[in-house]
Amino acid sequence: MNDTTNRNPLSRARDGYSSFFDTLRDRWATAPRWARWVVYLVLIVLAILLPADGVGSFMSPYTDWPTLLFFPIGGYILLAIGLNVVVGQAGLLDLGYVAFFAIGGYAMAIFGTKMHMSFWEILVVGVLLSAVSGIILGAPTLRLRGDYLAIVTLGFGEIVRIVANNTDYIGGPRGIGGIPHPPSLSEWTIPDNGFFDAIGIGGVQPLKYGALDGKPYYYLMLLLIVAAIIFAKRLENSRVGRAWASIREDEDAAELMGVPTFKFKLAAFAIGAAIGGAGGVVYASQSVSIIPTNFPFILSATILAAVVLGGSGNLPGVILGAFLVAWIPERIRGLQEYRVLVFGGVLVLLMIFRPEGLLPSRRRKAELAEGEGGMGGLGAEVGGPVTVAAGEVGE
Amino acid sequence: MKATTLNNLFSQFWPYTIDGLSLGAIYALVALGYTMVYGVLRLINFAHSEIFMIGTFGALGTLHLFGMPSNVGGFALVALVLALAVAGGIASGGSAVILEYVAYRPLRRNNASRLAALISAIGASLFLQQLFARLVIPQAFGLPKEKGALPVQGHFVHHTNVIHIGGFELSNDRLIVIVGAVLMMVALDMFVNRTKLGRGIRATAQDPETAVLMGVNIDRIVTATFALGGAMAGVAAALYMLRFEETRFDVGFLLGIKAFTAAVLGGIGNLRGALVGGIVLGLIEMYGSAVFGSEWQNVVAFSVLVLVLMFRPTGILGESLQQARA
Amino acid sequence: MSETAGVPAEKKTGTPVLELRGITMRFGGVVAINGLNLAINEGEIFALIGPNGAGKTTVFNVVTGVYRPTEGQVVFAGSRIDGKKRYQVTKRGVARTFQNVRLFHNMSALENVMVGADAHHRTGLAGAALGLPWHRREERDGRAKAEELLEFVGVARRMEETAKNLPYGDQRRLEIARALATDPKLLLLDEPAAGMNPTEKEELQGLIRKIRDTGRTVLLIEHDMSLIMGISDRIAVLDFGQKIAEGLPAEIQTNQRVIDAYLGVPADAS
Ligand SMILES: Nc1ncnc2c1ncn2[C@@H]1O[C@H](COP(=O)(O)OP(=O)(O)O)[C@@H](O)[C@H]1O
Ligand SMILES: [Mg+2]
C-alpha cells in the first residue's frame, strides 16, 4: 500500500478532498449571521422531514426507518456529541463511555417501574445521576496519565455492566421490563391533507409516545440532539472551550496561565456523562425493556470510532461519523454480520491514511500532524508533585 | 449463589491460593507482552489480548492435529503441553509480528499521535476477534457460522493430585501452569539481560533516540519485542488451555485487561514487576471471589486496577521504563 | 490594561512585592538553588543573571508553583505562595513567559491572549452553555482586553493568525501579551530577548519599560548585557544556585566575583 505508483493519485485525491472542505469551512467561518441561520433552519426542517416514507424506502429498505432513526442513528449521534466533548474537546480518552448510557437507561428503568416517576422527571434525575457518576469516576482518575485513563474508564464501563448483571434488585441478567413510555404531550395529529402527505409526514402524531410509531421518539431524540449541539457549540466558543484547547496543547502552560486544568477536565467528563445519560433515559423509555448486554464495551468502541471517523473535535464531522457508523450496517444487510469486523479494519486503515477523520477541524488536523494528536494527557505525562514531568517548563 | 463469607475463604484457603497462583501465572505471562511493548513504544497494545486468543486456537488446533487425545496424564501430559506451548508460541508470536507490521508500523512511519496508535490497536483488536468469530472458528472446526461465537472445548487432561498433604492439594495441571510460567519468565529475563538483542531492547526502552544514534535498528528491536511478547502470550495461551480446556473468540478481552492491570500493578515496563503483579492480581481475584462470590471476581479485579492507579500509579515495584530492569 | 495605563511609575518604594526566604531546591542530588534570599520591590525592573545552569529558570519555577521548594518560603504581596497550585499563583498576580516559547500554537494569537484574560473570569459551565448575559459581557471584555494587549505589544495586525505561524520575535511578544492578560502585579520574563535581532531587542527594551510604567513589577532573566544594563533598576547574580552579588547595574559591572563567574565568559553572553 506504500507503492509509489499508487500513492500519488491517491494522495492527490486526498488533497483535493481536503482543500474542498477547507474552502467550505472558510466560507462558513466568514458567512454572515443571517446566512448561518438560514442554513440551520434548512437543516432542522430537513431533519423533521427525514422520517418520511419516501426517504425511508431508500435509506432503510429492511427495517422501520423512523425507529432506526431513533436508535441507533439518533442515539449514536447524541452519544457521539457527548463523547466528543470528552475526547475531542478536552482530549481525554474515555473507553467506558457506555457506562453513562447504561446509568441513564437504568435510571429510566428503575425510577419508571419502581417509583413511577414520569419520563420528564427521570430525564432530569438521570442526567444528574450520570453527571455525578462522571465526577465520581473522574475525580480520582483524571490526574492519571492519558493511556492509563483509557484503561481505567474501560474498567469502569465493565464494572457498571457486571454490577447490573449481578444485582437482583435490577433484574440481574434478565434486566428490567415494562418500562413506561413518556406520557403523551398531545394527541395532535399533523393534518392528513395533500401538502403534508406530499412531504411524507401527514397523519403523524409527533407528541404521542405509543408502542408503534417510531417518529415521535425520533423527534424527541432530535430535540435532545439539537440541545446538545447548542450547548456543546456554546461551550466550545467560550472560555471553557478555550481552556480545553489550551489543555490539549500544553497542559503545564495552561495551568500557569491561570487555567484550573483539573476542574475543566472534570467538567468535560461530567458534561459528556450527562449527555450520555440523557441518551440512556430516552433509549430506555422507547425500548420497554433493557438488559445488561445492551451496554457492552463494543458500544463504547463504536461511539469512539464514530467520533474519530468523523473528525474528533468537529461537531459536523462527529455527527456525520455517527450517522455513517449507525446507518451503513443497517443499509447493507450483508454487512450486518461482519459489521464489527469491517469496523475494526476501517479503524486501522483510517489511522494509517486519515487519522484526522473525514471532516476534521483545522486545529485538530494541525495538532494531529504534530504527532501529539492534541491528547494533552497522552502526550505529556502529567506528573504529580514528585515527578519531574514539569521540569520541561523552563527548557 | 453459594455462601459468600470469610469462612469460605478460610476453610478453602489452599485451593483458592493454588487457583490464584496458577491464574496469576497466566496473567503474568500475558502481562509481559504489554509491559515490553509499552516499554519500547509507549503504546498500550490493545490487540495483545487477541494475540493471546490466537495462541489458544493454535494450541487447540494442535490438539486436533493429535486427534483430540483425552485423559492424558503424567509425563505424556507434560510432553503434550510442551507441544501446545510451542504451537501457541509460534501462532501468537507470528501474529504479533504481523500485527505490528500492519497496524502500528505505518503509523510510526507517519509519526502519528499516540491516540491514533491506540485507536488503531482497538481496531485491530475488534478485527481479529470478529475474524475468528465469523470466519476462522466456523471454518476450522466445521461449525455453522452462528456457532463461531460459542466456546470451543478440548478436554484432554486426566486430573490427578501430585501433592496431597492434609488440606493441601496440588493437581498436575496447576503445577505445570505455575512451573511453566516461572520457567518462561526466567528464560525471558535471561534473554533480555544476557543477549545482544535483549540489550538492544533495553537500550531502546531507555532512550530510543540515543539507541538509534548508537546504531540500534529500531525496526528490528520492535519486531523482536512483539515476537517475544507474543510468544509469551502464546505459551500463556497453551497453559490456559491446559487449565480451562476451553476457549472462544473473545477469551482475550477480559483476560487482556487483567493482564494489563497486572503489568500496571507490578510497574509497567518492569519485567519482574509483571510476575509480581500477575501473582498478586490472581490471588486477590481468587480470594475476592471466595469472599464475595465468583460473579464478583471481575469487579474485584477492576477495582484493584482503579485503586492501584489512584494510589500507586507506578506500581508495586515501580516503573522502570528507564532503567528497564528487564 | 486601560485602567492602570498612565499610572506614574513608583520606583523603589522599598516595599518588597516578592520575597524569597532561604529557598533551596534540590533535584535528587542536584542542588539547583541553594539558600537563596531575594527581595523584589514594587515597581522595579529587577534582573536575574548568571551562567547557564545557574538556577535562574528554577527560581521562576519555584515562584510560579511549578516546584515546591525543598526549603524556604516564597512570599508574594504579603502572603506565602509556595505550595500553592499554579493557577492560584497566577490568579494572585504572578505571570510568566518561558525560556522556550510555550504558546498554544494551534490557537490564534487572539485566543492565546484570551486564555490569559480568562484567568479572572467567573462564568461557569452553565453561564457558558446557556449564553447568559454576564458570560457574554465577559467574553466581550476579554476580547477587548486581548486586542488592546496585542496592540500594546505590537502584534495586533496578526491577531487572527495561528500562533505558530508568527515570526519568532512576535511569538515572544505574544507570550508577554498572554501573561499580561492575567493582570499580573509581577511579571516574570525568561530570556525574552533570546533569538531577537538588535532592532527587536531595542523595541523589547521599550516594551518592558512600558510594562513597568503601567504599575507592574518586572523580574527578568536575560543574557544580553547591554539590555540588562540599559533597563534594570537592580540586578542579582546567581552562580551554581547561589547569589553571588546583588546591587545597582554599575556595582554589578565592576564586581570581581561576577566578572569571574559570568561576565568573564563571553560564550554565555549570547
Ligand atoms: N526538573 C529538574 N530535574 C532535575 N534537574 C533540574 C530540573 N530543573 C532544573 N534542573 C537542574 O537545575 C540546574 C539549574 O537549571 P536552570 O534553572 O534551568 O538554569 P538556568 O535557567 O539558570 O540556565 C541545572 O543543573 C538543571 O539541570
Ligand atoms: Mg533558564
PDB file of C-alpha atoms in Angstrom, chain A residues 33 143 230-232 234-235 237-247 249-264 267-268 270-271 362-364 366-368 370 383-385 387-388 390-395, chain C residues 27 57 61 64-68 85-88 90-91 94-100 102-108 111-112 114-116 118-126 128-131 135-136 138-139 164 175 178-179 182 190:
ATOM      1  CA  ARG A  33     -25.072  35.641  10.696  1.00  0.00           C
ATOM      2  CA  ARG A 143      -4.751  13.096  37.178  1.00  0.00           C
ATOM      3  CA  ILE A 230     -26.254  24.191  21.034  1.00  0.00           C
ATOM      4  CA  PHE A 231     -24.670  23.582  24.428  1.00  0.00           C
ATOM      5  CA  ALA A 232     -21.569  21.968  23.005  1.00  0.00           C
ATOM      6  CA  ARG A 234     -21.552  27.454  23.020  1.00  0.00           C
ATOM      7  CA  LEU A 235     -19.073  25.820  25.354  1.00  0.00           C
ATOM      8  CA  ASN A 237     -16.683  29.088  21.734  1.00  0.00           C
ATOM      9  CA  SER A 238     -16.397  30.229  25.318  1.00  0.00           C
ATOM     10  CA  ARG A 239     -13.693  30.345  27.938  1.00  0.00           C
ATOM     11  CA  VAL A 240     -14.475  26.692  28.616  1.00  0.00           C
ATOM     12  CA  GLY A 241     -13.635  25.667  25.069  1.00  0.00           C
ATOM     13  CA  ARG A 242     -10.506  27.804  25.106  1.00  0.00           C
ATOM     14  CA  ALA A 243      -9.462  26.191  28.359  1.00  0.00           C
ATOM     15  CA  TRP A 244      -9.942  22.724  26.867  1.00  0.00           C
ATOM     16  CA  ALA A 245      -7.974  23.650  23.774  1.00  0.00           C
ATOM     17  CA  SER A 246      -5.157  25.070  25.877  1.00  0.00           C
ATOM     18  CA  ILE A 247      -5.080  21.899  27.987  1.00  0.00           C
ATOM     19  CA  GLU A 249      -1.984  21.853  23.556  1.00  0.00           C
ATOM     20  CA  ASP A 250       0.124  22.376  26.648  1.00  0.00           C
ATOM     21  CA  GLU A 251      -1.331  21.454  29.970  1.00  0.00           C
ATOM     22  CA  ASP A 252       1.506  22.916  32.037  1.00  0.00           C
ATOM     23  CA  ALA A 253       1.456  26.235  30.248  1.00  0.00           C
ATOM     24  CA  ALA A 254      -2.334  26.361  30.554  1.00  0.00           C
ATOM     25  CA  GLU A 255      -2.178  25.867  34.284  1.00  0.00           C
ATOM     26  CA  LEU A 256       0.441  28.602  34.535  1.00  0.00           C
ATOM     27  CA  MET A 257      -1.828  30.964  32.606  1.00  0.00           C
ATOM     28  CA  GLY A 258      -4.455  30.565  35.286  1.00  0.00           C
ATOM     29  CA  VAL A 259      -6.475  27.677  33.848  1.00  0.00           C
ATOM     30  CA  PRO A 260      -7.601  25.288  36.613  1.00  0.00           C
ATOM     31  CA  THR A 261      -6.940  22.349  34.327  1.00  0.00           C
ATOM     32  CA  PHE A 262      -8.238  19.640  36.624  1.00  0.00           C
ATOM     33  CA  LYS A 263     -11.544  21.418  37.128  1.00  0.00           C
ATOM     34  CA  PHE A 264     -12.045  21.820  33.406  1.00  0.00           C
ATOM     35  CA  ALA A 267     -16.261  19.426  33.777  1.00  0.00           C
ATOM     36  CA  ALA A 268     -15.733  17.806  30.387  1.00  0.00           C
ATOM     37  CA  ALA A 270     -19.399  15.485  33.706  1.00  0.00           C
ATOM     38  CA  ILE A 271     -20.865  17.077  30.577  1.00  0.00           C
ATOM     39  CA  ARG A 362      -8.436  22.682  11.087  1.00  0.00           C
ATOM     40  CA  ARG A 363      -6.911  22.930  14.517  1.00  0.00           C
ATOM     41  CA  ARG A 364      -7.246  19.269  15.322  1.00  0.00           C
ATOM     42  CA  ALA A 366      -2.724  20.544  12.787  1.00  0.00           C
ATOM     43  CA  GLU A 367      -2.437  19.019  16.235  1.00  0.00           C
ATOM     44  CA  LEU A 368      -2.532  15.522  14.819  1.00  0.00           C
ATOM     45  CA  GLU A 370       2.400  17.284  15.072  1.00  0.00           C
ATOM     46  CA  GLY A 383       3.229  14.382  36.908  1.00  0.00           C
ATOM     47  CA  GLY A 384       2.256  14.744  40.491  1.00  0.00           C
ATOM     48  CA  PRO A 385       4.418  16.813  42.813  1.00  0.00           C
ATOM     49  CA  THR A 387       7.647  13.531  39.292  1.00  0.00           C
ATOM     50  CA  VAL A 388       9.746  15.888  37.291  1.00  0.00           C
ATOM     51  CA  ALA A 390       7.026  19.608  34.678  1.00  0.00           C
ATOM     52  CA  GLY A 391      10.778  20.029  34.542  1.00  0.00           C
ATOM     53  CA  GLU A 392      10.470  20.872  30.891  1.00  0.00           C
ATOM     54  CA  VAL A 393       8.792  24.103  31.794  1.00  0.00           C
ATOM     55  CA  GLY A 394      11.915  26.134  31.622  1.00  0.00           C
ATOM     56  CA  GLU A 395      13.877  24.456  28.906  1.00  0.00           C
TER      57      GLU A 395
ATOM     58  CA  PHE C  27      16.501  17.533  42.338  1.00  0.00           C
ATOM     59  CA  THR C  57      14.700  29.321  35.484  1.00  0.00           C
ATOM     60  CA  ASN C  61       9.534  27.617  38.528  1.00  0.00           C
ATOM     61  CA  THR C  64       5.120  30.187  39.940  1.00  0.00           C
ATOM     62  CA  GLY C  65       4.361  26.979  41.795  1.00  0.00           C
ATOM     63  CA  VAL C  66       5.790  24.542  39.264  1.00  0.00           C
ATOM     64  CA  TYR C  67       8.004  23.203  42.035  1.00  0.00           C
ATOM     65  CA  ARG C  68       7.513  23.242  45.743  1.00  0.00           C
ATOM     66  CA  LYS C  85      -1.429  25.497  42.918  1.00  0.00           C
ATOM     67  CA  ARG C  86      -0.033  27.034  39.777  1.00  0.00           C
ATOM     68  CA  TYR C  87      -3.248  28.602  38.602  1.00  0.00           C
ATOM     69  CA  GLN C  88      -3.826  30.068  42.044  1.00  0.00           C
ATOM     70  CA  THR C  90      -1.351  33.197  38.597  1.00  0.00           C
ATOM     71  CA  LYS C  91      -4.672  34.448  39.926  1.00  0.00           C
ATOM     72  CA  VAL C  94       2.218  36.419  39.144  1.00  0.00           C
ATOM     73  CA  ALA C  95       2.556  35.687  35.440  1.00  0.00           C
ATOM     74  CA  ARG C  96       5.437  34.471  33.370  1.00  0.00           C
ATOM     75  CA  THR C  97       6.841  33.727  29.965  1.00  0.00           C
ATOM     76  CA  PHE C  98       9.007  30.736  29.087  1.00  0.00           C
ATOM     77  CA  GLN C  99      12.609  30.397  28.050  1.00  0.00           C
ATOM     78  CA  ASN C 100      11.470  28.347  25.071  1.00  0.00           C
ATOM     79  CA  ARG C 102       5.304  27.777  25.002  1.00  0.00           C
ATOM     80  CA  LEU C 103       2.323  29.252  23.256  1.00  0.00           C
ATOM     81  CA  PHE C 104      -0.826  27.301  22.466  1.00  0.00           C
ATOM     82  CA  HIS C 105       0.467  27.220  18.989  1.00  0.00           C
ATOM     83  CA  ASN C 106      -2.516  25.918  17.079  1.00  0.00           C
ATOM     84  CA  MET C 107      -4.717  28.655  18.542  1.00  0.00           C
ATOM     85  CA  SER C 108      -4.862  32.138  17.092  1.00  0.00           C
ATOM     86  CA  GLU C 111      -7.237  33.229  21.518  1.00  0.00           C
ATOM     87  CA  ASN C 112      -3.880  32.794  23.222  1.00  0.00           C
ATOM     88  CA  MET C 114      -7.900  35.472  25.725  1.00  0.00           C
ATOM     89  CA  VAL C 115      -6.908  32.344  27.647  1.00  0.00           C
ATOM     90  CA  GLY C 116      -4.822  34.623  29.847  1.00  0.00           C
ATOM     91  CA  ASP C 118      -9.988  34.214  31.281  1.00  0.00           C
ATOM     92  CA  ALA C 119      -7.922  33.788  34.424  1.00  0.00           C
ATOM     93  CA  HIS C 120     -10.148  36.281  36.230  1.00  0.00           C
ATOM     94  CA  HIS C 121     -13.397  35.369  34.551  1.00  0.00           C
ATOM     95  CA  ARG C 122     -16.132  33.904  36.675  1.00  0.00           C
ATOM     96  CA  THR C 123     -18.620  32.321  34.304  1.00  0.00           C
ATOM     97  CA  GLY C 124     -19.017  28.671  34.903  1.00  0.00           C
ATOM     98  CA  LEU C 125     -20.354  25.928  32.694  1.00  0.00           C
ATOM     99  CA  ALA C 126     -23.986  26.917  32.955  1.00  0.00           C
ATOM    100  CA  ALA C 128     -21.271  29.496  29.048  1.00  0.00           C
ATOM    101  CA  ALA C 129     -23.629  26.735  27.884  1.00  0.00           C
ATOM    102  CA  LEU C 130     -26.707  28.912  28.166  1.00  0.00           C
ATOM    103  CA  GLY C 131     -25.025  32.044  26.843  1.00  0.00           C
ATOM    104  CA  HIS C 135     -20.945  35.495  30.216  1.00  0.00           C
ATOM    105  CA  ARG C 136     -21.385  37.482  27.011  1.00  0.00           C
ATOM    106  CA  GLU C 138     -17.058  38.745  29.999  1.00  0.00           C
ATOM    107  CA  GLU C 139     -16.365  37.367  26.544  1.00  0.00           C
ATOM    108  CA  LYS C 164       2.879  29.013  15.373  1.00  0.00           C
ATOM    109  CA  GLU C 175       3.734  35.349  25.140  1.00  0.00           C
ATOM    110  CA  ARG C 178      -0.752  36.441  27.157  1.00  0.00           C
ATOM    111  CA  ALA C 179       0.953  36.814  30.514  1.00  0.00           C
ATOM    112  CA  THR C 182      -3.813  37.642  33.540  1.00  0.00           C
ATOM    113  CA  ASP C 190      12.573  34.249  30.999  1.00  0.00           C
TER     114      ASP C 190
END
